[in-house]
PDB file of C-alpha atoms in Angstrom:
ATOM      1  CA  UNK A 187      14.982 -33.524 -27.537  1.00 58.00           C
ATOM      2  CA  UNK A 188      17.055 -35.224 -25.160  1.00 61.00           C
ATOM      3  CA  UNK A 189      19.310 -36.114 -27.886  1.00 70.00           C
ATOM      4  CA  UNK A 190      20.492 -32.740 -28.722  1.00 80.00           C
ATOM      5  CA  UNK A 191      23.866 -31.242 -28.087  1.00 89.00           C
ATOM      6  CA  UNK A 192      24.142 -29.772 -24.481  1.00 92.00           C
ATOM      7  CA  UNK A 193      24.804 -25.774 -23.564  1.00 94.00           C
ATOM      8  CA  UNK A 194      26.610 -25.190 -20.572  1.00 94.00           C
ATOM      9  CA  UNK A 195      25.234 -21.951 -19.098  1.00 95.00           C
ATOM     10  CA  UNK A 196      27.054 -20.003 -16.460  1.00 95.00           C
ATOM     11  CA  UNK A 197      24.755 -17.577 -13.881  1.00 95.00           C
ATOM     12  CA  UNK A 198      25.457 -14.740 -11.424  1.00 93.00           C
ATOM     13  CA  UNK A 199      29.056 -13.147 -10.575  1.00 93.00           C
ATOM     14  CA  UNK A 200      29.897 -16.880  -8.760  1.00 93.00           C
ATOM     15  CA  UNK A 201      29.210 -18.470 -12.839  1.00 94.00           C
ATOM     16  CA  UNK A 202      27.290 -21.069 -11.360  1.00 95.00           C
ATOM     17  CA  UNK A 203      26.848 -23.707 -13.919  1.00 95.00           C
ATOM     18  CA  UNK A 204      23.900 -25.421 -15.145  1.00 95.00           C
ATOM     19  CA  UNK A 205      23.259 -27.230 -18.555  1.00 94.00           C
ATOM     20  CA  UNK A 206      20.236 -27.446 -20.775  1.00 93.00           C
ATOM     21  CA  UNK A 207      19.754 -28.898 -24.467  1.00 93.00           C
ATOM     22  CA  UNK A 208      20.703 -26.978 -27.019  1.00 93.00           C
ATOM     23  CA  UNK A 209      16.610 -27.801 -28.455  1.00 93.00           C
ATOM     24  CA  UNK A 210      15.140 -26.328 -25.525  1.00 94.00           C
ATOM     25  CA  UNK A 211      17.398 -23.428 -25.637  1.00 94.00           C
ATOM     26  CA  UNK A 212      16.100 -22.557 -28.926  1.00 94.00           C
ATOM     27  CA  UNK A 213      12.598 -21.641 -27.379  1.00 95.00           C
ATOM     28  CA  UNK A 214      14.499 -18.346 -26.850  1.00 95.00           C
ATOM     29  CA  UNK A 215      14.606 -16.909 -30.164  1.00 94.00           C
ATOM     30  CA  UNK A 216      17.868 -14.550 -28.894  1.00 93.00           C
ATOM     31  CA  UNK A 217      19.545 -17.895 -27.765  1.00 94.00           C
ATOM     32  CA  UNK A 218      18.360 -19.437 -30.843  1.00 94.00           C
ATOM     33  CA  UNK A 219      20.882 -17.703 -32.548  1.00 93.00           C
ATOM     34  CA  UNK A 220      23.902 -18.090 -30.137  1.00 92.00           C
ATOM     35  CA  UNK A 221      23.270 -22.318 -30.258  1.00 92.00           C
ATOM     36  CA  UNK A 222      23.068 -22.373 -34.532  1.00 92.00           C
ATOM     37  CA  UNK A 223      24.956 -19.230 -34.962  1.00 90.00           C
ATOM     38  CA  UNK A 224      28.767 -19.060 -35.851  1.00 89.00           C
ATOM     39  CA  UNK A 225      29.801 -17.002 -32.719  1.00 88.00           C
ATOM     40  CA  UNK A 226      32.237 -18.305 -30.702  1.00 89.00           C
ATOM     41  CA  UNK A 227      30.304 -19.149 -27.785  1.00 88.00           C
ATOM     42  CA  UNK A 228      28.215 -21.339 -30.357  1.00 90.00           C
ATOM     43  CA  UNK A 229      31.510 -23.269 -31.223  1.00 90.00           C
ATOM     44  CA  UNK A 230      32.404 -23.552 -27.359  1.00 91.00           C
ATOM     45  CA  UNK A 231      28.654 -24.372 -26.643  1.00 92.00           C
ATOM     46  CA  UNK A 232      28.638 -21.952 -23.400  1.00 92.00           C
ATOM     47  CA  UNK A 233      26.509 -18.768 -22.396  1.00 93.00           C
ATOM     48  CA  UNK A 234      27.719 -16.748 -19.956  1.00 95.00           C
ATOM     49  CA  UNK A 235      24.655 -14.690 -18.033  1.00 95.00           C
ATOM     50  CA  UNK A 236      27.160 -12.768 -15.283  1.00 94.00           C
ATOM     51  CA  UNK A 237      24.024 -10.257 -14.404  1.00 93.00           C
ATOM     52  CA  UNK A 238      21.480 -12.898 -14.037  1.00 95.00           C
ATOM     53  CA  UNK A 239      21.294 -14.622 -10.603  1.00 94.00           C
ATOM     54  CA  UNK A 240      21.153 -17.984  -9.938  1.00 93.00           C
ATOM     55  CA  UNK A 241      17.683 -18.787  -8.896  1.00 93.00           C
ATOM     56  CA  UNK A 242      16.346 -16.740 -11.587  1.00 95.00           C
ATOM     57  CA  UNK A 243      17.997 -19.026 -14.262  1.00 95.00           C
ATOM     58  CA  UNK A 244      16.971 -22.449 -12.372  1.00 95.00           C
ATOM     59  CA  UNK A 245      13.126 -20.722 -12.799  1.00 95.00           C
ATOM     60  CA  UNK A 246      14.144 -19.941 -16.455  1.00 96.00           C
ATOM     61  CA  UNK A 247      15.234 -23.208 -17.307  1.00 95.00           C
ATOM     62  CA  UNK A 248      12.621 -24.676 -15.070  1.00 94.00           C
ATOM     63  CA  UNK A 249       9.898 -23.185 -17.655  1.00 95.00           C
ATOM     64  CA  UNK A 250      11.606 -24.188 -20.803  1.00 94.00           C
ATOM     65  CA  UNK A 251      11.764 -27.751 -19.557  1.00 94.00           C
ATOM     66  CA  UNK A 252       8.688 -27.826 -17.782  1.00 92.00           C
ATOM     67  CA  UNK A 253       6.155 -24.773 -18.777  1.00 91.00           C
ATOM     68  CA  UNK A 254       6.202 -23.992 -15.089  1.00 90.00           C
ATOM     69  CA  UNK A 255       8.277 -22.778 -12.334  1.00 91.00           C
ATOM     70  CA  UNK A 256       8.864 -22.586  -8.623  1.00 88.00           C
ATOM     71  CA  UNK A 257      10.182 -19.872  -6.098  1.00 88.00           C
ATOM     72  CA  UNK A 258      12.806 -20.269  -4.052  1.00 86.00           C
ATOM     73  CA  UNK A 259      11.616 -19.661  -0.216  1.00 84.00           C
ATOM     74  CA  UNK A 260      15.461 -18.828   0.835  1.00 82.00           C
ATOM     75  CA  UNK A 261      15.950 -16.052   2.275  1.00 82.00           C
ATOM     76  CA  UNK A 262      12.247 -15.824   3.561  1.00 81.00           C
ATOM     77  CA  UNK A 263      12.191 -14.031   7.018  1.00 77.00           C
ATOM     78  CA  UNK A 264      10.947 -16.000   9.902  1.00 72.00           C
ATOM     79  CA  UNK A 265       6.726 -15.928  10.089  1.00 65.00           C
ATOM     80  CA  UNK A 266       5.438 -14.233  12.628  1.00 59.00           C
ATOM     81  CA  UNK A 267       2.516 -16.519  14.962  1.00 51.00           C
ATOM     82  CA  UNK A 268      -0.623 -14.889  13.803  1.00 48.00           C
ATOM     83  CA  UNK A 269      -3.837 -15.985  16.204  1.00 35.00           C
ATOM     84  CA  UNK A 270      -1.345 -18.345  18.196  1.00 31.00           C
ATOM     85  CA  UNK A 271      -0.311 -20.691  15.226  1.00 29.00           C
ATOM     86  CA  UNK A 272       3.226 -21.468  15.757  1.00 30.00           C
ATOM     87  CA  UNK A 273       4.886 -20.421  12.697  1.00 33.00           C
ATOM     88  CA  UNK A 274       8.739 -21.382  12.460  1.00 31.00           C
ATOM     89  CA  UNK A 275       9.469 -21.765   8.901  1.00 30.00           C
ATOM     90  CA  UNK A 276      12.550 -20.216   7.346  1.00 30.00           C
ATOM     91  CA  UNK A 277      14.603 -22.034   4.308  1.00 29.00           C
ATOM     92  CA  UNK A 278      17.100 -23.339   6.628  1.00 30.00           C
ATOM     93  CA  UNK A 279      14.787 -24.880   8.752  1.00 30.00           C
ATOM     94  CA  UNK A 280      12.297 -26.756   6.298  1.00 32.00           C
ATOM     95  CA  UNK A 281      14.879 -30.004   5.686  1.00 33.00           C
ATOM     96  CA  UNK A 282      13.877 -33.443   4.979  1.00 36.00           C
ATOM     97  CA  UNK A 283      14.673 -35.968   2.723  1.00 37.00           C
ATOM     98  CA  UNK A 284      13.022 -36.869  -0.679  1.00 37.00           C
ATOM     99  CA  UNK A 285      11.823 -40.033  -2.025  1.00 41.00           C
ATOM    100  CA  UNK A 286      14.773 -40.990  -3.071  1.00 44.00           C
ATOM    101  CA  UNK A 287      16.589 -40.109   0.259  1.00 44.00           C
ATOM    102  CA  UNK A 288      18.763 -37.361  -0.819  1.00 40.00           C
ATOM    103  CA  UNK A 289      18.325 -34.750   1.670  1.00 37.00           C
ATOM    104  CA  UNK A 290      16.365 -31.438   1.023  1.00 31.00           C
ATOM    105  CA  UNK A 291      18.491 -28.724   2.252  1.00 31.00           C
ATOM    106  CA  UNK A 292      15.395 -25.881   1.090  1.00 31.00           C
ATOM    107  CA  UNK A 293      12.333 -25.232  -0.024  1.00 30.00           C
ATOM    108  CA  UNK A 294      10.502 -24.262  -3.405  1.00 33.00           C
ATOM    109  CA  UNK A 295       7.020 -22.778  -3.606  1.00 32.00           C
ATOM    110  CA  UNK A 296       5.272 -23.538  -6.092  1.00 35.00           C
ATOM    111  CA  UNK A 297       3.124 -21.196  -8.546  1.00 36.00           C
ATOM    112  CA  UNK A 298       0.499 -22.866  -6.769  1.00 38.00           C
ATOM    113  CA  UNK A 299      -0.517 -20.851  -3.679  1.00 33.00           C
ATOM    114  CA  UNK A 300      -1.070 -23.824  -2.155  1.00 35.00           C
ATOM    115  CA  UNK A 301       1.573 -26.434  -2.948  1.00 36.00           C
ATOM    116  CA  UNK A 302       5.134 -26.387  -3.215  1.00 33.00           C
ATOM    117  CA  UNK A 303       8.542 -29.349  -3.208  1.00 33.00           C
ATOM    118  CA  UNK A 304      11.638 -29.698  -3.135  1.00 31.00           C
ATOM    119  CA  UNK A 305      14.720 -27.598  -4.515  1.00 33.00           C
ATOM    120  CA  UNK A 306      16.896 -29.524  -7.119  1.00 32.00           C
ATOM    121  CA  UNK A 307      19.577 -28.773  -9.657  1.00 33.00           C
ATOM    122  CA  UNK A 308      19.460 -28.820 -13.494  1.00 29.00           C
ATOM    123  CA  UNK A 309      21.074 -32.198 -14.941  1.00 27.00           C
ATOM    124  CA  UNK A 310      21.693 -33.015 -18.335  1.00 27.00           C
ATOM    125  CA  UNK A 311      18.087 -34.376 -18.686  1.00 24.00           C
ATOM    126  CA  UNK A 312      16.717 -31.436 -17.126  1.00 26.00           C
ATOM    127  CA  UNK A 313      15.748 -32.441 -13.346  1.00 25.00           C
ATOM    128  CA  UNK A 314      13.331 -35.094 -11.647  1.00 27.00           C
ATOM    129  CA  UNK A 315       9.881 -33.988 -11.679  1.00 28.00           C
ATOM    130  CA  UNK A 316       9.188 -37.287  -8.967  1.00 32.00           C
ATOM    131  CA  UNK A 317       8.994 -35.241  -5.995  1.00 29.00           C
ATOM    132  CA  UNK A 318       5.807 -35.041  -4.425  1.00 32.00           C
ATOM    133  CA  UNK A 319       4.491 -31.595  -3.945  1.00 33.00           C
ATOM    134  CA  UNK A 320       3.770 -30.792  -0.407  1.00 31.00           C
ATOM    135  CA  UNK A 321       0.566 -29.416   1.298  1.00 35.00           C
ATOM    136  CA  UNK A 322       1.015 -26.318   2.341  1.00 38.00           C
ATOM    137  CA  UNK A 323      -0.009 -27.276   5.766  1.00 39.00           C
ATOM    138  CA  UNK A 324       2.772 -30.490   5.764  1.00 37.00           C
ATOM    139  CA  UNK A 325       5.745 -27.886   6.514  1.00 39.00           C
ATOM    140  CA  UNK A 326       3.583 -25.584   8.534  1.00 45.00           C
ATOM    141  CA  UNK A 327       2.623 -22.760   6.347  1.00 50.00           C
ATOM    142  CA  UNK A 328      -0.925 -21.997   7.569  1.00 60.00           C
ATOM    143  CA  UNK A 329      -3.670 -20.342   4.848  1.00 57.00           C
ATOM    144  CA  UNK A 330      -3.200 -16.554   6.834  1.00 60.00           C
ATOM    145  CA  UNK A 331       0.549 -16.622   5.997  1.00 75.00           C
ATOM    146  CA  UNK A 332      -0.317 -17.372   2.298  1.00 78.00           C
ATOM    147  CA  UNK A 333      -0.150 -14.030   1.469  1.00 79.00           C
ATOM    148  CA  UNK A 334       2.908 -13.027   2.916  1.00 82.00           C
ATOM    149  CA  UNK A 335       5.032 -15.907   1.678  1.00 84.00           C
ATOM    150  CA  UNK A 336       3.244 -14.968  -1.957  1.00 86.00           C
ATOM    151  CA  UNK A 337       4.611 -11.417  -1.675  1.00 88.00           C
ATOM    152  CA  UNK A 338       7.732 -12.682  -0.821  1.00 90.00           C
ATOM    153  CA  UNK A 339       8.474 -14.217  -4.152  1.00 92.00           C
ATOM    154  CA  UNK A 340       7.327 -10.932  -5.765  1.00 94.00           C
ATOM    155  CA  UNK A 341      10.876  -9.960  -6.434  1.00 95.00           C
ATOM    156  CA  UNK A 342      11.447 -12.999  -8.188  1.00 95.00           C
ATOM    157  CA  UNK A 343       8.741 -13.198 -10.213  1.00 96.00           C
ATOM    158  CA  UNK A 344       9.910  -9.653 -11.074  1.00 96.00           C
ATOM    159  CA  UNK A 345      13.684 -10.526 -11.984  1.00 96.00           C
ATOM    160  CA  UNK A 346      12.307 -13.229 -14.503  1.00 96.00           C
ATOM    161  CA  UNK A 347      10.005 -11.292 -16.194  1.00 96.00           C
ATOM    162  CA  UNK A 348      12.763  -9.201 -17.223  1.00 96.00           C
ATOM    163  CA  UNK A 349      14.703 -11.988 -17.654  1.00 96.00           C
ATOM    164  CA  UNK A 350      12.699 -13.553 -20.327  1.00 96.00           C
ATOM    165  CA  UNK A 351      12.006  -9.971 -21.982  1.00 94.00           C
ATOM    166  CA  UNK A 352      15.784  -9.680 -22.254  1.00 94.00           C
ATOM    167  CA  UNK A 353      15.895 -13.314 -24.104  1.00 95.00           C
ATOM    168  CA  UNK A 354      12.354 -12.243 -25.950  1.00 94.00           C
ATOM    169  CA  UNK A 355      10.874 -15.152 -24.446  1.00 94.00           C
ATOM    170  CA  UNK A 356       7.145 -13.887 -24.379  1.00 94.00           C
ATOM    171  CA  UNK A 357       5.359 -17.001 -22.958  1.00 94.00           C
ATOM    172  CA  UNK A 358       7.772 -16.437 -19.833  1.00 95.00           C
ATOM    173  CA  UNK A 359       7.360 -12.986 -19.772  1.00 94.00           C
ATOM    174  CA  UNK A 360       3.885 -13.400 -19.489  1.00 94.00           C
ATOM    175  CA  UNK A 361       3.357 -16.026 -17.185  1.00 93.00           C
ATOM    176  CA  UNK A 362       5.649 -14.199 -14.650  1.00 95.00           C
ATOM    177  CA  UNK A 363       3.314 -11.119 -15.645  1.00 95.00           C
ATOM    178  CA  UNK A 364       0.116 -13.058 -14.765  1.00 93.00           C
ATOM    179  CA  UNK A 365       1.983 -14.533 -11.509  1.00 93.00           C
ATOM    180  CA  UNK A 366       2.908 -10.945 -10.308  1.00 94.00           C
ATOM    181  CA  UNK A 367      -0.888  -9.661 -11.352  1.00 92.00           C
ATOM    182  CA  UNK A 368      -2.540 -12.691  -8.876  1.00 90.00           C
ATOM    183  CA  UNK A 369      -0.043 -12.275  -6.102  1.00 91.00           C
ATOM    184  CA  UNK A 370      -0.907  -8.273  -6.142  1.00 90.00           C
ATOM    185  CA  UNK A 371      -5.020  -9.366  -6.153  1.00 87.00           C
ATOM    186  CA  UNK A 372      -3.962 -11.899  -3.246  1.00 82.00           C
ATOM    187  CA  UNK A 373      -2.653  -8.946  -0.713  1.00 80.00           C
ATOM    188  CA  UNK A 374      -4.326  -6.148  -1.858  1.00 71.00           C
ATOM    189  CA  UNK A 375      -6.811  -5.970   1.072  1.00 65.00           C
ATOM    190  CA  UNK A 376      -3.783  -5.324   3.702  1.00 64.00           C
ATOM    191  CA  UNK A 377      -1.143  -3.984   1.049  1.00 64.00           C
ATOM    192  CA  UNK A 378       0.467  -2.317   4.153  1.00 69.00           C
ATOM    193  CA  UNK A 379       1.643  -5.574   5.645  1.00 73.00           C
ATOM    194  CA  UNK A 380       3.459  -6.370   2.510  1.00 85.00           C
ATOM    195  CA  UNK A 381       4.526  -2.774   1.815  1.00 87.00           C
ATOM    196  CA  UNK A 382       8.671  -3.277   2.153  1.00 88.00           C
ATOM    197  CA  UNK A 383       7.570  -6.794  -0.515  1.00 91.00           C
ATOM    198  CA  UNK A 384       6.045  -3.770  -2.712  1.00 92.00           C
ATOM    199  CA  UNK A 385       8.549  -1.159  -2.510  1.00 92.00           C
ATOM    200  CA  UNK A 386      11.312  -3.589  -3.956  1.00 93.00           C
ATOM    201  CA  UNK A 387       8.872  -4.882  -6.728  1.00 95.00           C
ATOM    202  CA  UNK A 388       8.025  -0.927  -7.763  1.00 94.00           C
ATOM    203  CA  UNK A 389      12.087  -0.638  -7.461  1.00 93.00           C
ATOM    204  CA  UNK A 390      13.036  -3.269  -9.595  1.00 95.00           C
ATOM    205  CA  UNK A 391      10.480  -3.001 -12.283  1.00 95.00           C
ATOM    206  CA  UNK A 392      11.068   0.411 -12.402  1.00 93.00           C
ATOM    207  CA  UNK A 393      14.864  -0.329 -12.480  1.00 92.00           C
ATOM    208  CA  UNK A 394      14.965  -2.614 -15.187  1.00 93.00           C
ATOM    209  CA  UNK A 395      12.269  -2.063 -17.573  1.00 92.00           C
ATOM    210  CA  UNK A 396      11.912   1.313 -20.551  1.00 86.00           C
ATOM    211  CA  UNK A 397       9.254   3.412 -20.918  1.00 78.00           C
ATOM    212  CA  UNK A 398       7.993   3.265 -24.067  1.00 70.00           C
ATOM    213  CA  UNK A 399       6.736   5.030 -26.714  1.00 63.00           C
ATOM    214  CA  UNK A 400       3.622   4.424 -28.441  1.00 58.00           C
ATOM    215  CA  UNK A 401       2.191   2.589 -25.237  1.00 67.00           C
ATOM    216  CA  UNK A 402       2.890   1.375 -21.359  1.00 82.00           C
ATOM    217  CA  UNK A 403       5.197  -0.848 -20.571  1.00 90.00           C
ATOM    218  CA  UNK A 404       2.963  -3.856 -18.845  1.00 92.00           C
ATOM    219  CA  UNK A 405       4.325  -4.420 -15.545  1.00 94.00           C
ATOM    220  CA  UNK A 406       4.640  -0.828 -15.043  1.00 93.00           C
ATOM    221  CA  UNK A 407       1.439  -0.146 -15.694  1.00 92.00           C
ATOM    222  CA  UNK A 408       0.077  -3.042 -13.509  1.00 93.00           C
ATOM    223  CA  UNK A 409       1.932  -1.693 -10.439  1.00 93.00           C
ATOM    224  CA  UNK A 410       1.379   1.883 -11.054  1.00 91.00           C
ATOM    225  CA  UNK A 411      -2.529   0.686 -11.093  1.00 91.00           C
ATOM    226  CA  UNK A 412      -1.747  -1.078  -8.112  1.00 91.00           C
ATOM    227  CA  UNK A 413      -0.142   1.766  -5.896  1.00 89.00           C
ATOM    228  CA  UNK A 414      -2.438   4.324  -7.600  1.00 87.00           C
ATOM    229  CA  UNK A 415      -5.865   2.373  -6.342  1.00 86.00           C
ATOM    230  CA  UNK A 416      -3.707   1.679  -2.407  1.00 84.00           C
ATOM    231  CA  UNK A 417      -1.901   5.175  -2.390  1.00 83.00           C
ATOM    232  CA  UNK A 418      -3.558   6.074   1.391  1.00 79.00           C
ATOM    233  CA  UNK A 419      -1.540   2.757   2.666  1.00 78.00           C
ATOM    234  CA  UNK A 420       1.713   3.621   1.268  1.00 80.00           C
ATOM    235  CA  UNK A 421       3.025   6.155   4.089  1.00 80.00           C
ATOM    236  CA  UNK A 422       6.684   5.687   5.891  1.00 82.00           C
ATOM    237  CA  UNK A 423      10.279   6.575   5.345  1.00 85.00           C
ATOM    238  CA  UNK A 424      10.796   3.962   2.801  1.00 84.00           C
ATOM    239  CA  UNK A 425       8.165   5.767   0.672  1.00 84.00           C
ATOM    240  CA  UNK A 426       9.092   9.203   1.458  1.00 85.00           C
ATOM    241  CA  UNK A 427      12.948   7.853  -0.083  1.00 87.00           C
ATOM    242  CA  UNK A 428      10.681   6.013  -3.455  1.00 85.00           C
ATOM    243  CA  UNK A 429       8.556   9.176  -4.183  1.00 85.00           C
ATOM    244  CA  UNK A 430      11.663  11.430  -3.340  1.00 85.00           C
ATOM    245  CA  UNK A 431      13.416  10.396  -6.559  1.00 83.00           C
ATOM    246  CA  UNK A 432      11.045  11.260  -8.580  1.00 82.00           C
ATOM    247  CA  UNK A 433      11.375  10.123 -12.039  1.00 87.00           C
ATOM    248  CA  UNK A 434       9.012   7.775 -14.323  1.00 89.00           C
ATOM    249  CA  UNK A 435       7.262   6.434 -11.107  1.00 89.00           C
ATOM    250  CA  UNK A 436       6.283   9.434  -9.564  1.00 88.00           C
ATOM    251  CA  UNK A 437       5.128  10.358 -13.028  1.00 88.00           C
ATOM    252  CA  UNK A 438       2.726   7.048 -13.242  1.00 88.00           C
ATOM    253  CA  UNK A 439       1.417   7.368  -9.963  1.00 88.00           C
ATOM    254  CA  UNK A 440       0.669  11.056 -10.176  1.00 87.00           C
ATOM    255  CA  UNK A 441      -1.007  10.664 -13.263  1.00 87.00           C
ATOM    256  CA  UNK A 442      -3.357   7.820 -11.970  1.00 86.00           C
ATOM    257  CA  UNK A 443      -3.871   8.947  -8.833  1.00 83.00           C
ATOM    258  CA  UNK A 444      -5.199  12.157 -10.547  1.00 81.00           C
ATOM    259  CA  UNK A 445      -7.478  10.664 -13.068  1.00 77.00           C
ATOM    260  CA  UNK A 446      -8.600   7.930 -10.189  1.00 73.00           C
ATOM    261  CA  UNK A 447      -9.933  11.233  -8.681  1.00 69.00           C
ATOM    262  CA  UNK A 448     -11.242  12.884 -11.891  1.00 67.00           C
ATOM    263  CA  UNK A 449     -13.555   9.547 -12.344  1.00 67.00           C
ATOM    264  CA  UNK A 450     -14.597   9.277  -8.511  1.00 66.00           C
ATOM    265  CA  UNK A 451     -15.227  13.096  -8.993  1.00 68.00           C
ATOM    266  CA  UNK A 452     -17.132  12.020 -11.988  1.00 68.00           C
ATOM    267  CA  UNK A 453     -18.875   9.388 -10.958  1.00 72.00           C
ATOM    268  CA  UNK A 454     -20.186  11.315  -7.641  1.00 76.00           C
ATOM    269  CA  UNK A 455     -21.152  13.927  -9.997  1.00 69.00           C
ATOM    270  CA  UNK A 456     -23.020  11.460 -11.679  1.00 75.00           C
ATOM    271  CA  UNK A 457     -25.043  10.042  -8.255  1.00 77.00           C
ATOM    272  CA  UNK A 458     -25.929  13.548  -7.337  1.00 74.00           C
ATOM    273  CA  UNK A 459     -27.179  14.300 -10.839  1.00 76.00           C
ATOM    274  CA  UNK A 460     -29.403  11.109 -10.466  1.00 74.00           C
ATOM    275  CA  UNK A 461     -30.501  12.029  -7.083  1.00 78.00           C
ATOM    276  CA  UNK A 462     -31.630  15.667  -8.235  1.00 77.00           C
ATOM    277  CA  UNK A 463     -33.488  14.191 -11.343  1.00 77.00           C
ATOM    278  CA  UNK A 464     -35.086  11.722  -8.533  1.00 78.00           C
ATOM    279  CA  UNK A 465     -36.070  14.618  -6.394  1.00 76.00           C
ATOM    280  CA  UNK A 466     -37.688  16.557  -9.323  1.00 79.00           C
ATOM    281  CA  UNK A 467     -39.655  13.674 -10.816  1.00 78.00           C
ATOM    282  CA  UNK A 468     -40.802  13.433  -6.904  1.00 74.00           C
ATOM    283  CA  UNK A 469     -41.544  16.679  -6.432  1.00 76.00           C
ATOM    284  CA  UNK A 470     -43.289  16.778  -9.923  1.00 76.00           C
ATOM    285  CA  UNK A 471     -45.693  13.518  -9.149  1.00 76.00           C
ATOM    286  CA  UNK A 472     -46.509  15.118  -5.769  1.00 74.00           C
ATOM    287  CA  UNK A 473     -47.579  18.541  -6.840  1.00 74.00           C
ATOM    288  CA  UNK A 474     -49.550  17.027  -9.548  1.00 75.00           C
ATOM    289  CA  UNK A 475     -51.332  14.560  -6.441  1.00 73.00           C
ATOM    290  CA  UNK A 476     -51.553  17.879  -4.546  1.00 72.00           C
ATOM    291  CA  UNK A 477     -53.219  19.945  -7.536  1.00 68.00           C
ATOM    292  CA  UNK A 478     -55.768  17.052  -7.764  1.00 61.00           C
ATOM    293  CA  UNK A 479     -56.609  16.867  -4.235  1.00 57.00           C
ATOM    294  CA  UNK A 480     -57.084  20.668  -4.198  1.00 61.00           C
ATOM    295  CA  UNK A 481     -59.580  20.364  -7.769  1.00 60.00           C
ATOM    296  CA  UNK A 482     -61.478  18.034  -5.562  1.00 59.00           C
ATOM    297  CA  UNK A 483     -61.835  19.724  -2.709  1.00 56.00           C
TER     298      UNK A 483
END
């Protein structure tokens, strides 16, 4: 692998630059074709990505390499104390130094809710997977703030999922799928304390992905189902602005929201039909009781 030519790959308006084997580019079957095709960028052995940010192709290349990848924690607004835990972490402020002694100038959270480690950049080999992954609790993220730090890296998850689509990498498009599934399961119990996290997922996915024709799109469909089942928490200006636009969002949500009350509607019709039945077998056995007393008597 490692002996295969190298790809230089430039990211984001700034064209930051980051290199990957030309054999682990082929994973992609749309870059596939750019490293053995006769293009001119195959000759010149560069790819030029101007729309695609920089931390979304570290987590792209990250995966190829790697089959996993981490989220960048930059950026991350400063944790509020919840129950008096002193909670002061921010990207800037989570330093250190590795094993090695380079110093760690920010922090990567893993897919792992509960681990995460340092930030590196791509090499010609890929990058060091020596880094020890940190405990959550080793740079003061406590198990309440979980959530929040989870629905932080929404958008991210987000960007690479149609990332990957866009380079028909559908391993990657999947796991970022899955990722964005969990993290919705992990918050959905106070989706209002994530709601602004939630607003720019539904606004990116909603953004960048087509409707399609024969079927629905997954992620939209997943969030839809989302917002449809937690539609009484989603109240405030920044709402009023989403649903205001109207379009294929509006569309989704209306349409699940309706049938989510056509089925509650059904299934209470369903209770009170049991309940009636209930009452009438009842009322049967007990006139039948009654009847016999009275043949008795």
């Amino acid at each position: 692998m490692y002996e295969s030519a190298m790809f230089s790959i430039y990211a984001g308006p700034a064209r930051k630059h980051f290199r990957a084997h030309a054999s682990i580019l082929r994973q992609s079957p749309m870059l596939a074709k750019i490293v053995d095709g006769n293009w001119k960028d195959s000759e010149e052995r560069k790819v030029d990505f101007p729309q695609c940010e920089e931390d979304t192709m570290r987590q792209f290349l990250d995966f190829l390499y790697y089959d996993h990848y981490h989220m960048s924690l930059r950026g991350l607004p400063k944790l509020s104390p919840e129950n008096n835990v002193e909670a002061e972490l921010t990207a800037d402020k989570a330093t250190g130094k590795d094993d090695s002694g380079n110093e760690i100038t920010a922090v990567q959270v893993s897919t792992d809710p509960d681990t995460a480690r340092p930030a590196h950049e791509i090499t010609q080999v890929g990058f060091s997977t020596d880094h020890k992954p940190f405990v959550a609790e080793t740079i003061g993220i406590k198990e309440k703030q979980v959530a929040t730090i989870r629905a932080f890296t929404l958008l991210q998850h987000s960007k690479l999922y149609v990332f990957a689509h866009y380079l028909q990498l559908t391993s990657l498009e999947v796991e970022a799928y899955q990722h964005i599934g969990a993290i919705l399961d992990l918050v959905q119990e106070l989706p209002h304390n994530h709601l602004g996290y939630i607003i720019q997922l539904i606004r990116h996915v909603y953004e960048h992905t087509d409707t399609l024709v024969n079927s629905k799109e997954p992620l939209r469909e997943l969030v839809a189902t989302f917002v449809s089942k937690w539609f009484h928490d989603f109240q405030g200006d920044a709402v009023k602005e989403l649903m205001g636009k109207g379009g294929d969002f509006v569309i989704d949500i209306m349409e699940k929201v309706q049938q989510r009350a056509f089925n509650e509607k059904k299934e209470r019709d369903a209770v009170e039909e049991d309940l009636r039945n209930r009452v009438a077998k009842y009322q049967k056995r007990l006139r039948k009781r009654t009847g016999k007393v009275n043949e008795k008597a």
